[in-house]
Coordinates of C-alpha atoms in Angstrom, one line a residue:
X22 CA 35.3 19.2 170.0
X23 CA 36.1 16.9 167.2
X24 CA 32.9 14.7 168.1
X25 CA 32.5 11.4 166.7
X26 CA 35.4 10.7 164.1
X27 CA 38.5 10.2 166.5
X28 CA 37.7 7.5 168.5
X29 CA 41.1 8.8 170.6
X30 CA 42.2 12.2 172.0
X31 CA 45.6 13.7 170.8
X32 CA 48.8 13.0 171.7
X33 CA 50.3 15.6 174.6
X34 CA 52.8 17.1 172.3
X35 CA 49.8 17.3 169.8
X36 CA 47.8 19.2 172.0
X37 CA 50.3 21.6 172.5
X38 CA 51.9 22.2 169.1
X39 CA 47.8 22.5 167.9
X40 CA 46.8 24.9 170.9
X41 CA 46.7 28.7 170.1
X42 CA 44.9 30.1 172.9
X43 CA 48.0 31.1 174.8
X44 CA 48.4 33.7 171.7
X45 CA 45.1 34.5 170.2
X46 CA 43.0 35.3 173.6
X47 CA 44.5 38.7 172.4
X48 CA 41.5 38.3 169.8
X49 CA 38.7 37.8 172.6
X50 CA 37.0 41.5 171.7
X51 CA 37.0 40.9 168.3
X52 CA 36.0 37.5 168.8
X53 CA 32.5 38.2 170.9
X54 CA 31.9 41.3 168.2
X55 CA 32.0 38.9 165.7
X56 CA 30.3 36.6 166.9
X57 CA 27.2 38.7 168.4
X58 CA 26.9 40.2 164.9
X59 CA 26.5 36.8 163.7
X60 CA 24.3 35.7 165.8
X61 CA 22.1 39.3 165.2
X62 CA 22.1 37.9 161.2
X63 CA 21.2 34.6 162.1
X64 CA 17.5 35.8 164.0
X65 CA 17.4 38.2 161.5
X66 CA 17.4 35.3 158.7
X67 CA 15.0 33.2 160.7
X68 CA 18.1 30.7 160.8
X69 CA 17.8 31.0 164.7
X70 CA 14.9 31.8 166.8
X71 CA 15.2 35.3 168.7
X72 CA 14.6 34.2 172.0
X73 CA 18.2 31.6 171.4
X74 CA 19.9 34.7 169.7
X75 CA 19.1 36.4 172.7
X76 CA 20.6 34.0 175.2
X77 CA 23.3 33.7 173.0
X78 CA 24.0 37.8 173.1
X79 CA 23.5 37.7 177.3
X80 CA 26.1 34.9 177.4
X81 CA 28.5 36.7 175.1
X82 CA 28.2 39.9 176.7
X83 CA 28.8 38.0 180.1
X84 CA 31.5 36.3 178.9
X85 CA 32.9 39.6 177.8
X86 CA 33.0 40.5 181.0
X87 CA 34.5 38.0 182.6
X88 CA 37.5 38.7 180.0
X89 CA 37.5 41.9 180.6
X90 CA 37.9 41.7 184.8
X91 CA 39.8 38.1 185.2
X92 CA 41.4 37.5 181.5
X93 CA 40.9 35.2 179.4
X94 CA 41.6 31.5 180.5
X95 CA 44.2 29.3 179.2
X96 CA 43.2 25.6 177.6
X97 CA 45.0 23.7 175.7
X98 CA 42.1 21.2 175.1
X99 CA 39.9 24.0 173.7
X100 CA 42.8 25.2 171.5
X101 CA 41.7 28.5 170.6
X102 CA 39.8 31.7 171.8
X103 CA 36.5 31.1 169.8
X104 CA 36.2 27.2 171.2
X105 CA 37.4 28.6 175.0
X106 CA 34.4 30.9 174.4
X107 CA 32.1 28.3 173.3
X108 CA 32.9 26.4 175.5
X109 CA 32.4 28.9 178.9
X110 CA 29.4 29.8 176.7
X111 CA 27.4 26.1 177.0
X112 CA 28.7 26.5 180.4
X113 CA 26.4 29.7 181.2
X114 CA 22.9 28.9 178.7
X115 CA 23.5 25.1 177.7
X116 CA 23.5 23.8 174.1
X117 CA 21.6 26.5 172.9
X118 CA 25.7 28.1 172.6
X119 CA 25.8 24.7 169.5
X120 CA 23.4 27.4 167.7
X121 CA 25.6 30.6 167.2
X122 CA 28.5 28.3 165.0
X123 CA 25.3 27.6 162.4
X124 CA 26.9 28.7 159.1
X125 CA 30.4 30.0 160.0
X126 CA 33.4 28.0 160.5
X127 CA 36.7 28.7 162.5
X128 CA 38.2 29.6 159.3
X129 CA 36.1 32.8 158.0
X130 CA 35.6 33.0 162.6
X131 CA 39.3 33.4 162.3
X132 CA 40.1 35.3 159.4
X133 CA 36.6 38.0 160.6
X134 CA 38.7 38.9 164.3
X135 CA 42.0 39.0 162.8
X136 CA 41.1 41.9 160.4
X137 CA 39.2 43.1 162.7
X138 CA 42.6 43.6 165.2
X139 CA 45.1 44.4 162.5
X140 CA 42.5 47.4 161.6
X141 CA 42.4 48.2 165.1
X142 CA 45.6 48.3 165.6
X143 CA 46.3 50.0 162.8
X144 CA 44.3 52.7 164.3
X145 CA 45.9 53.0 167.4
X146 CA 49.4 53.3 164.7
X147 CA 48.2 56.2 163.4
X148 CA 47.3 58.2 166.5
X149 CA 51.1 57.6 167.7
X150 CA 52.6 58.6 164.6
X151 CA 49.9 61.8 165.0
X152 CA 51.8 62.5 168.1
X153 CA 54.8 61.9 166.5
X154 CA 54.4 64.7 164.1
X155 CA 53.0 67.3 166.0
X156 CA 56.1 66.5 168.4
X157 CA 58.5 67.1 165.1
X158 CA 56.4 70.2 163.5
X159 CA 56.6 72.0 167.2
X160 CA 60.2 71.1 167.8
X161 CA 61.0 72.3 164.0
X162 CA 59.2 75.6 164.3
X163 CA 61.4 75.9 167.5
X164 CA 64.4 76.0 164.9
X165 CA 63.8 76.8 161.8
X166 CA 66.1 79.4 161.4
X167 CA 68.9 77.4 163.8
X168 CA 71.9 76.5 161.4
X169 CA 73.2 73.1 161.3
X170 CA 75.9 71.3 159.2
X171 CA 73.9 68.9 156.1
X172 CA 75.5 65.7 155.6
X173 CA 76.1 63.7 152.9
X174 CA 77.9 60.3 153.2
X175 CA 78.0 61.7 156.8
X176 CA 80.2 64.2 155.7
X177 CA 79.7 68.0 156.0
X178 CA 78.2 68.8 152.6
X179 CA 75.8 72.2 152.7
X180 CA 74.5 74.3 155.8
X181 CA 70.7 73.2 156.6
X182 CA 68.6 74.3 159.4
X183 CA 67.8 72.0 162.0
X184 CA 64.1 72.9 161.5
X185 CA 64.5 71.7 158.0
X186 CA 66.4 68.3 159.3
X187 CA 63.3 67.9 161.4
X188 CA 60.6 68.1 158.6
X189 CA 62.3 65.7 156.7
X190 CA 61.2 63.2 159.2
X191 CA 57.2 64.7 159.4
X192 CA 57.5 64.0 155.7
X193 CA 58.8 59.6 156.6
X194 CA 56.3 59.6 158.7
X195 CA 53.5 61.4 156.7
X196 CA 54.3 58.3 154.2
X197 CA 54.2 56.0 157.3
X198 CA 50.9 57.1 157.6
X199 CA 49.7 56.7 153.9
X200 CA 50.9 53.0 153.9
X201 CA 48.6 52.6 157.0
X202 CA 45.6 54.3 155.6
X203 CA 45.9 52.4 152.6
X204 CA 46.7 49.0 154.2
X205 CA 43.3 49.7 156.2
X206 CA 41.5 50.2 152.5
X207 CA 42.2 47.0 151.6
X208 CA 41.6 45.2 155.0
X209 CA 38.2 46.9 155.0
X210 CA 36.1 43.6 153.8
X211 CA 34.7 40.5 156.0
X212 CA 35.1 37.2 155.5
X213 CA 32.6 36.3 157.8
X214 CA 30.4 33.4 156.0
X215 CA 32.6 32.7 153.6
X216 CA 32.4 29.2 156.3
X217 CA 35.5 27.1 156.0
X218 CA 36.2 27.4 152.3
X219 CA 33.1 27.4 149.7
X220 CA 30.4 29.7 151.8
X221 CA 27.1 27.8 153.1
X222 CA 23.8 26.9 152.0
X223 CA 21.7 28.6 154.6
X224 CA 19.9 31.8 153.4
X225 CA 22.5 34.5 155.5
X226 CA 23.1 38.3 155.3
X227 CA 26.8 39.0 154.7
X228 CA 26.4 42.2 153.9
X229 CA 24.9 42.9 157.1
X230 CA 27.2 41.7 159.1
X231 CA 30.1 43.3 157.3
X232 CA 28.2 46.3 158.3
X233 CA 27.4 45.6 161.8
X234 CA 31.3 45.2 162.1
X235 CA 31.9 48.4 160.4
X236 CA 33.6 46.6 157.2
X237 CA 32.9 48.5 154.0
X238 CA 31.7 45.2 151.9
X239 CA 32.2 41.8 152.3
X240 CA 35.2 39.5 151.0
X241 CA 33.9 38.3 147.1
X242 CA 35.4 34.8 147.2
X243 CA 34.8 31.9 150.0
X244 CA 38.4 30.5 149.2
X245 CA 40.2 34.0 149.1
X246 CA 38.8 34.9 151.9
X247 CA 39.9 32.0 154.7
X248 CA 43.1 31.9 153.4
X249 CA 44.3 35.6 152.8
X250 CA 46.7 37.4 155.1
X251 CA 47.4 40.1 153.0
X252 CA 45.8 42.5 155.3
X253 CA 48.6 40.8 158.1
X254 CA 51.4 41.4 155.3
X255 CA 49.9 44.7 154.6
X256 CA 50.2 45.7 158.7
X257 CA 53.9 44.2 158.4
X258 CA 55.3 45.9 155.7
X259 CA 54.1 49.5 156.8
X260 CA 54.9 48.6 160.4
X261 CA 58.7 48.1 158.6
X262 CA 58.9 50.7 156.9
X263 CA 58.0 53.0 159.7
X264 CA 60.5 51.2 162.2
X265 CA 63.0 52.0 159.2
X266 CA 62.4 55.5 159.9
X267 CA 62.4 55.6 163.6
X268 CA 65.6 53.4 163.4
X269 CA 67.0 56.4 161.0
X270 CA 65.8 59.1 163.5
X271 CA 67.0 57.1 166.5
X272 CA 70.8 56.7 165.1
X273 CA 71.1 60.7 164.1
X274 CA 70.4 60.8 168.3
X275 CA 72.8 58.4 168.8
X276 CA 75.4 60.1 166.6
X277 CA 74.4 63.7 167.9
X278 CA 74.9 62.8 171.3
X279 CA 78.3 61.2 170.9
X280 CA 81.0 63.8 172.0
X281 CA 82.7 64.3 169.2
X282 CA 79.3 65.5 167.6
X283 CA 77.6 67.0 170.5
X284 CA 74.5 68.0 168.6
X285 CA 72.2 66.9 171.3
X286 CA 71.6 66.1 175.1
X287 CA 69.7 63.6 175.5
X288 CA 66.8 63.8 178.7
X289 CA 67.5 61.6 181.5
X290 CA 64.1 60.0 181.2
X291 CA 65.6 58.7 177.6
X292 CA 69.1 57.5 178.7
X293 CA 71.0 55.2 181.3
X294 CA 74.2 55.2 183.1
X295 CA 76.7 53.1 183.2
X296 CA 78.0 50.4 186.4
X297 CA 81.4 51.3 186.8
X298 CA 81.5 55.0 184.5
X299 CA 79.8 57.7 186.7
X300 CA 80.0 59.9 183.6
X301 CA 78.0 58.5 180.9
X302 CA 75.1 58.7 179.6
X303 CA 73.8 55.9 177.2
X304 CA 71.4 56.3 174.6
X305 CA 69.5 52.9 175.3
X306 CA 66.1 53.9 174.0
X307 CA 67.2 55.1 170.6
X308 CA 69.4 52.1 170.9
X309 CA 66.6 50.1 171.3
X310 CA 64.5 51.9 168.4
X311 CA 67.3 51.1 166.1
X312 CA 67.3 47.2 167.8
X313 CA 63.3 47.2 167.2
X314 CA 63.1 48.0 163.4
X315 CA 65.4 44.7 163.0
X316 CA 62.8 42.6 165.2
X317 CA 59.9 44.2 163.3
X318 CA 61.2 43.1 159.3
X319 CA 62.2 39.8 161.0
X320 CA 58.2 39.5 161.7
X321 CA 57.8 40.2 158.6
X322 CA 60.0 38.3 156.7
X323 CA 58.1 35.3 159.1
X324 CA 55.0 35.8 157.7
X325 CA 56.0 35.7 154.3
X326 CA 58.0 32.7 154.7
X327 CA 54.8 31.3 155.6
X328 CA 52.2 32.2 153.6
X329 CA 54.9 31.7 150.3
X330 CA 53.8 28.0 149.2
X331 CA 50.8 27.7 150.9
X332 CA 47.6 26.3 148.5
X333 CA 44.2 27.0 148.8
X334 CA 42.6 27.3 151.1
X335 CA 43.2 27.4 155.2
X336 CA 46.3 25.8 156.7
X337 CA 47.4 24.9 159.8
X338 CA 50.3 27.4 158.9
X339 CA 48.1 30.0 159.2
X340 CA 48.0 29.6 162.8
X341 CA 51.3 30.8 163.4
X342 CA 50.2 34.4 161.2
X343 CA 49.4 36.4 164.6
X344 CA 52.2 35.9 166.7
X345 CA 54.4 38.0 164.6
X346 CA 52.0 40.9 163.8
X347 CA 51.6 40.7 167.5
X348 CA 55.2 41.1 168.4
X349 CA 55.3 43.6 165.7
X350 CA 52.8 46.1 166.9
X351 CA 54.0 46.0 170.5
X352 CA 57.4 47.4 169.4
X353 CA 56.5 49.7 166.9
X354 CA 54.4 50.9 169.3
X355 CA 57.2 51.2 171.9
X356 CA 59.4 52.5 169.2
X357 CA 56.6 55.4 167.9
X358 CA 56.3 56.3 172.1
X359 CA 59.7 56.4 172.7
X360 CA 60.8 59.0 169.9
X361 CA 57.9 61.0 170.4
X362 CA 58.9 61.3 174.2
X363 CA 62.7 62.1 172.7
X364 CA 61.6 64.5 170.2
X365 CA 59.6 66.4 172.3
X366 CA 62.0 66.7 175.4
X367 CA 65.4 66.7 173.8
X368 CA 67.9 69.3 173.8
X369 CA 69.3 70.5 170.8
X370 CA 72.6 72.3 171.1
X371 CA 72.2 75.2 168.4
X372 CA 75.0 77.0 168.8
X373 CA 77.5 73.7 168.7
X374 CA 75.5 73.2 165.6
X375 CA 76.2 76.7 164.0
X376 CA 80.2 76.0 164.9
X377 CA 80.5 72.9 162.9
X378 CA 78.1 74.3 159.7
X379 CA 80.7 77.1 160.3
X380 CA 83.9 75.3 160.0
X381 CA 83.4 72.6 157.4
X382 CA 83.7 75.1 154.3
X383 CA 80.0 74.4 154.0
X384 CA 79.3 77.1 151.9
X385 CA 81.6 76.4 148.7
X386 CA 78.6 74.8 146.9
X387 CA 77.4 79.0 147.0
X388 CA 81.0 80.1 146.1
X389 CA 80.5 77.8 143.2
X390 CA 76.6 79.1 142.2
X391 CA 78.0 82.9 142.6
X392 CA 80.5 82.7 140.0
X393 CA 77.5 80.9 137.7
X394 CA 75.1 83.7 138.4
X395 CA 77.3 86.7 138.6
X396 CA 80.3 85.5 136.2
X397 CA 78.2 83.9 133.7
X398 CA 80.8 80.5 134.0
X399 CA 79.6 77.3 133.3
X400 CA 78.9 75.3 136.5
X401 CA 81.5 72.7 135.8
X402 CA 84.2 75.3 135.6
X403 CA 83.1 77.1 138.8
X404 CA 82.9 74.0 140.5
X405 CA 86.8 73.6 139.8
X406 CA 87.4 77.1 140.7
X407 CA 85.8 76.9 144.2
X408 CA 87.6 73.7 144.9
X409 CA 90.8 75.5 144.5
X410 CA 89.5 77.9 146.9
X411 CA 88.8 75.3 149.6
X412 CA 91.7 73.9 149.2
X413 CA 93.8 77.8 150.1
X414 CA 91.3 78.2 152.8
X415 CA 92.4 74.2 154.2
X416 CA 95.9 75.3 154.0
X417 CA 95.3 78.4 155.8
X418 CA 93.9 76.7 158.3
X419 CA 90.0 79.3 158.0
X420 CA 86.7 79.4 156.9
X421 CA 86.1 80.4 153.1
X422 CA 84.2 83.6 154.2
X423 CA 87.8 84.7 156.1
X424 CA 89.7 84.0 153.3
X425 CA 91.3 87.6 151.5
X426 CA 90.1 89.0 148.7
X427 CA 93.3 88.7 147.1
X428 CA 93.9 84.9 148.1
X429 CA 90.2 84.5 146.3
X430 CA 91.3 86.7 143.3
X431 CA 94.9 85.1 142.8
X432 CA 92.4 81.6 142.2
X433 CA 89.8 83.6 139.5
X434 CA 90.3 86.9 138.9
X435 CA 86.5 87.6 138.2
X436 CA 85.6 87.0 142.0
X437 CA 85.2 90.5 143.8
X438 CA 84.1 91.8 146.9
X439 CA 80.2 90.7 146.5
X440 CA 81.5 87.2 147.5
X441 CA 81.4 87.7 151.3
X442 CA 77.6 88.6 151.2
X443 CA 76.8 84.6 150.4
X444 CA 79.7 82.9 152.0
X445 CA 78.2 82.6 155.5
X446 CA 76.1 80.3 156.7
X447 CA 72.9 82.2 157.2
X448 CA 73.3 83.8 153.9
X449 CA 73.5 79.9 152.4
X450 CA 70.5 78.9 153.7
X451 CA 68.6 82.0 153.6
X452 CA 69.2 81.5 149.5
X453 CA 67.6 78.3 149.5
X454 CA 64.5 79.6 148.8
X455 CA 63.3 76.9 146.1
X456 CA 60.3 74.3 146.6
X457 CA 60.9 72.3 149.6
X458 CA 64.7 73.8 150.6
X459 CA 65.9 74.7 153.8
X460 CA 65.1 78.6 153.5
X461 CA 63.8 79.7 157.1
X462 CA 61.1 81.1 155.4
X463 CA 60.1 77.7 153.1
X464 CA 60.6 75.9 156.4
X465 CA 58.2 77.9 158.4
X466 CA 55.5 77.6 155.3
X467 CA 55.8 74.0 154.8
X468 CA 55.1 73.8 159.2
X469 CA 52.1 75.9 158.0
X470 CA 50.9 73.7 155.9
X471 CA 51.5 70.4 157.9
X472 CA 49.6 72.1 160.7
X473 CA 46.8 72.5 158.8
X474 CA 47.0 69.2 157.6
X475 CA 47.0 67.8 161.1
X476 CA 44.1 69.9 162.0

């Protein structure tokens, strides 16, 4: 491929360090769109004659299909997916294939079917998380009113309900979902004839092949455009930030389905046994979700490494940019399938739920905002007044809503009978009536609204 300027071929460990076929044939769709848009422009421009744009189109669509039924072939002489494709292309209609690289180069050929794959697959991204979030808004109606202990510092801290708990994940991965959108914004321009750094000098239409390949406009600058992978850090970082919250949702199922918890049973389909303990039941999958989200910033963190101190314009670097978005999107995508498929089939064990929100003296916090509201006491001072009462009802071994009237009035004379009407748990939450709390009734209009949102 190099014609006349190496008089030698390359060394064997050359050949294979310089060969990227056995990673980008994952381009090959993106490849032959590319280049049969080209090719269009080309005829279009006069630059090639129709009837050779035409061969040209029949040989990419057969080669297409050959890819398609039988894969695409692996050499390391041809080094990458667009020469393996040229090269089976001569095969089929001669040297009329030398035509279709007229004014492109590997470089802006590269850079074109790499956006056009991260956008793709940034598509497919958001359909899971779709899934994802109608899994989580059905599962939350299911319990909006179900009571469950909050946490903080994985301590007992207020009573929530578990639909509540839920939604706070719809609301990760409505985020998720805006980083996507937004990394697809910017990815949404072709460098195709920017050539291999400074553009070309025949007359060609970028414009209309940014359109033909449904980009929005194409790239502004010849140098920018062959050596930008933004649009690849773009994918990365939203692809981490969403295994961040799958990892978070995996470990409360991992947690929950510990014994001591017992929040949760986890579906056979989504768990393993153990060799020699008949009784258990692992939580691989959400262990592996948890494992995954590591794997996916370590792909990132590659890519960065990478592109850090690289100049202008293309490097041989840059070669090494796909394998981790590729590794990347095949376990998010496991990841985003596998916690749907929990979500949606999991049982949640409400009424082991309702014991522990029950027990923890969950409800101070409303002990504290009752003697504010119907004592007029600052908050700092019924804060120290409700402690004293958790503290009698520690040492008397119940719940603050059991504790006597006169054990609560011995601690602050000003607390009467009224207190028992927000000292339970449904009573706490039902209160919690303010933008975005855990109010049955907030929970159920904020599903309302996601719904709609969802279409």
């Amino acid at each position: 491929m190099w014609g006349g300027r190496f008089a030698a071929g390359p060394a064997s460990i050359m050949r294979e360090i310089n060969a990227s076929i056995p990673f980008d044939k994952r381009l090959w769709k993106q490849d032959i769109a590319g280049s049969k848009a080209h090719v269009a422009m080309l005829a279009k421009q006069g630059i090639v004659e129709g009837e050779d744009a035409q061969a040209i189109t029949e040989g990419l669509n057969r080669i297409a299909a050959e890819y398609e039924a039988d894969g695409v072939p692996v050499d390391l002489d041809l080094e990458d997916i667009h020469m393996v494709t040229e090269s089976r292309l001569a095969q089929l209609i001669g040297p009329t294939a030398g035509r279709l690289h007229t004014a492109r180069s590997r470089n802006d050929q590269v850079a074109t079917d790499f956006r056009l794959w991260v956008r793709d697959a940034i598509d497919e991204v958001q359909a899971g998380l779709i899934g994802l979030q109608r899994a989580l808004l059905a599962r939350a109606g299911d319990h909006a009113d179900a009571v469950m202990p909050g946490f903080t510092h994985l301590q007992s801290a207020q009573p929530v309900t578990l639909g509540h708990h839920l939604m706070a994940y719809y609301e990760m991965v409505r985020r998720d979902r805006s980083r996507f959108a937004d990394a697809r914004a910017r990815a949404d321009e072709c460098p195709l004839g920017a050539a291999a750094l400074a553009g070309t000098g025949f007359p060609i239409d970028r414009h209309a092949t940014a359109a033909a390949l449904g980009f929005a406009r194409p790239t502004d600058n010849s140098l920018d455009s062959v050596s930008d992978r933004d649009f690849a850090l773009d994918y990365l970082m939203a692809a981490t930030q969403a295994s961040l919250h799958l990892s978070r949702l995996a470990e409360e199922f991992i947690i929950w389905a510990s014994q001591p918890f017992g929040f949760v049973k986890l579906p056979d389909a989504y768990s393993t046994g153990s060799s020699i303990m008949p009784q258990k039941r692992n939580p691989d999958a959400a262990e592996l979700v948890r494992g995954h989200a590591g794997r996916i910033m370590g792909c990132m963190t590659a890519l960065c490494v990478t592109m850090k101190g690289l100049p202008l314009a293309y490097s041989k670097d840059m070669q090494d940019d796909k394998p981790p978005v590729f590794e990347a999107h095949d376990l998010l995508a496991l990841s985003i399938a596998a916690m749907t498929g929990m979500v949606e089939t999991v049982t949640f064990r409400t009424d082991r739920m309702r014991g522990l929100a029950e027990s923890g003296f969950a409800t101070a916090t409303d002990l504290a905002d009752w003697l504010v509201r119907e004592g007029g006491i600052p908050f700092r001072e019924a804060h120290h007044i409700t402690g004293r009462a958790v503290a009698a009802a520690e040492a008397a071994g119940v719940p603050l809503d059991q504790l006597p009237i006169a054990t609560l009035q011995e601690i602050d004379g000003r607390i009467d009978d009224r207190i028992y009407a927000v000292l339970t748990v449904d009573a706490s939450v039902a209160s919690r009536m303010s933008h975005g709390g855990t109010a049955p009734a907030q929970v159920r209009a904020r599903i309302a609204q996601a719904q709609e949102e969802l279409g």
